Amino acid sequence: MAKEQKIKVALDDVTRNGRTVSVLILGKQEIGYIESEGDKFAAYLAGNTTANRFKNIDDAVNFLISEYHLHHS
């Protein structure tokens, strides 16, 4: 049976280029960040410049985590 691993997920607010963004960190690795755009949220995967837009921050966080797991399994 596989041993369960506990992984720390953190959402920290930082300032980048004069804007406050929420950075999603999994363990010690940044997997992406989220910017507020009016009533929508733009999620950017680490190293990507293309945004994926969502109606709420929970959907944006779930997107970043699922994309991370999809490409780093």
C-alpha positions as YAML, in Angstrom:
chain: A
units: angstrom
residues:
- id: 1
  name: MET
  ca: [0.00, 0.00, 0.00]
- id: 2
  name: ALA
  ca: [1.29, 3.45, -0.89]
- id: 3
  name: LYS
  ca: [2.15, 5.80, 1.93]
- id: 4
  name: GLU
  ca: [0.13, 9.02, 2.06]
- id: 5
  name: GLN
  ca: [2.11, 12.20, 1.59]
- id: 6
  name: LYS
  ca: [1.06, 15.47, 3.14]
- id: 7
  name: ILE
  ca: [1.77, 18.41, 0.87]
- id: 8
  name: LYS
  ca: [1.48, 22.00, 2.02]
- id: 9
  name: VAL
  ca: [-0.49, 24.29, -0.30]
- id: 10
  name: ALA
  ca: [-0.32, 28.04, 0.35]
- id: 11
  name: LEU
  ca: [-1.92, 31.06, -1.29]
- id: 12
  name: ASP
  ca: [0.16, 34.17, -0.53]
- id: 13
  name: ASP
  ca: [-0.49, 37.76, -1.62]
- id: 14
  name: VAL
  ca: [2.59, 39.44, -3.13]
- id: 15
  name: THR
  ca: [3.23, 42.57, -5.20]
- id: 16
  name: ARG
  ca: [4.52, 42.10, -8.74]
- id: 17
  name: ASN
  ca: [4.94, 44.91, -11.25]
- id: 18
  name: GLY
  ca: [2.97, 47.21, -8.97]
- id: 19
  name: ARG
  ca: [-0.02, 44.85, -8.73]
- id: 20
  name: THR
  ca: [-1.06, 42.56, -5.90]
- id: 21
  name: VAL
  ca: [-1.40, 38.94, -7.00]
- id: 22
  name: SER
  ca: [-2.12, 35.71, -5.14]
- id: 23
  name: VAL
  ca: [0.69, 33.19, -5.61]
- id: 24
  name: LEU
  ca: [-0.14, 29.49, -5.24]
- id: 25
  name: ILE
  ca: [2.72, 27.51, -3.73]
- id: 26
  name: LEU
  ca: [2.73, 23.71, -3.53]
- id: 27
  name: GLY
  ca: [5.39, 22.53, -1.11]
- id: 28
  name: LYS
  ca: [8.29, 24.84, -1.97]
- id: 29
  name: GLN
  ca: [7.42, 25.31, -5.65]
- id: 30
  name: GLU
  ca: [5.33, 28.11, -7.15]
- id: 31
  name: ILE
  ca: [2.77, 26.60, -9.51]
- id: 32
  name: GLY
  ca: [1.09, 29.81, -10.63]
- id: 33
  name: TYR
  ca: [-0.57, 33.04, -9.62]
- id: 34
  name: ILE
  ca: [-3.99, 34.66, -9.74]
- id: 35
  name: GLU
  ca: [-4.83, 38.29, -10.56]
- id: 36
  name: SER
  ca: [-8.13, 39.97, -9.87]
- id: 37
  name: GLU
  ca: [-9.66, 41.58, -12.98]
- id: 38
  name: GLY
  ca: [-12.79, 43.38, -11.83]
- id: 39
  name: ASP
  ca: [-15.28, 40.67, -10.90]
- id: 40
  name: LYS
  ca: [-13.26, 37.91, -12.64]
- id: 41
  name: PHE
  ca: [-9.97, 36.18, -11.82]
- id: 42
  name: ALA
  ca: [-7.10, 35.43, -14.22]
- id: 43
  name: ALA
  ca: [-4.99, 32.36, -13.41]
- id: 44
  name: TYR
  ca: [-1.49, 32.03, -14.86]
- id: 45
  name: LEU
  ca: [0.52, 28.82, -14.67]
- id: 46
  name: ALA
  ca: [4.15, 29.34, -13.67]
- id: 47
  name: GLY
  ca: [6.19, 30.26, -16.74]
- id: 48
  name: ASN
  ca: [3.08, 31.01, -18.82]
- id: 49
  name: THR
  ca: [1.89, 34.39, -20.06]
- id: 50
  name: THR
  ca: [-1.56, 33.21, -21.20]
- id: 51
  name: ALA
  ca: [-4.35, 33.71, -18.67]
- id: 52
  name: ASN
  ca: [-7.29, 31.44, -17.99]
- id: 53
  name: ARG
  ca: [-10.24, 33.44, -16.65]
- id: 54
  name: PHE
  ca: [-12.67, 32.31, -13.95]
- id: 55
  name: LYS
  ca: [-15.73, 33.69, -12.14]
- id: 56
  name: ASN
  ca: [-14.33, 33.03, -8.66]
- id: 57
  name: ILE
  ca: [-10.98, 32.48, -7.00]
- id: 58
  name: ASP
  ca: [-11.81, 28.90, -5.96]
- id: 59
  name: ASP
  ca: [-12.19, 27.85, -9.60]
- id: 60
  name: ALA
  ca: [-8.86, 29.53, -10.42]
- id: 61
  name: VAL
  ca: [-7.07, 27.72, -7.57]
- id: 62
  name: ASN
  ca: [-8.61, 24.37, -8.60]
- id: 63
  name: PHE
  ca: [-7.48, 24.96, -12.18]
- id: 64
  name: LEU
  ca: [-3.86, 25.63, -11.14]
- id: 65
  name: ILE
  ca: [-3.74, 22.55, -8.91]
- id: 66
  name: SER
  ca: [-5.29, 20.27, -11.52]
- id: 67
  name: GLU
  ca: [-2.93, 21.51, -14.25]
- id: 68
  name: TYR
  ca: [0.03, 20.97, -11.94]
- id: 69
  name: HIS
  ca: [-1.05, 17.39, -11.21]
- id: 70
  name: LEU
  ca: [-1.77, 16.70, -14.88]
- id: 71
  name: HIS
  ca: [1.75, 17.64, -15.96]
- id: 72
  name: HIS
  ca: [3.75, 16.53, -12.89]
- id: 73
  name: SER
  ca: [2.36, 13.09, -12.05]
...
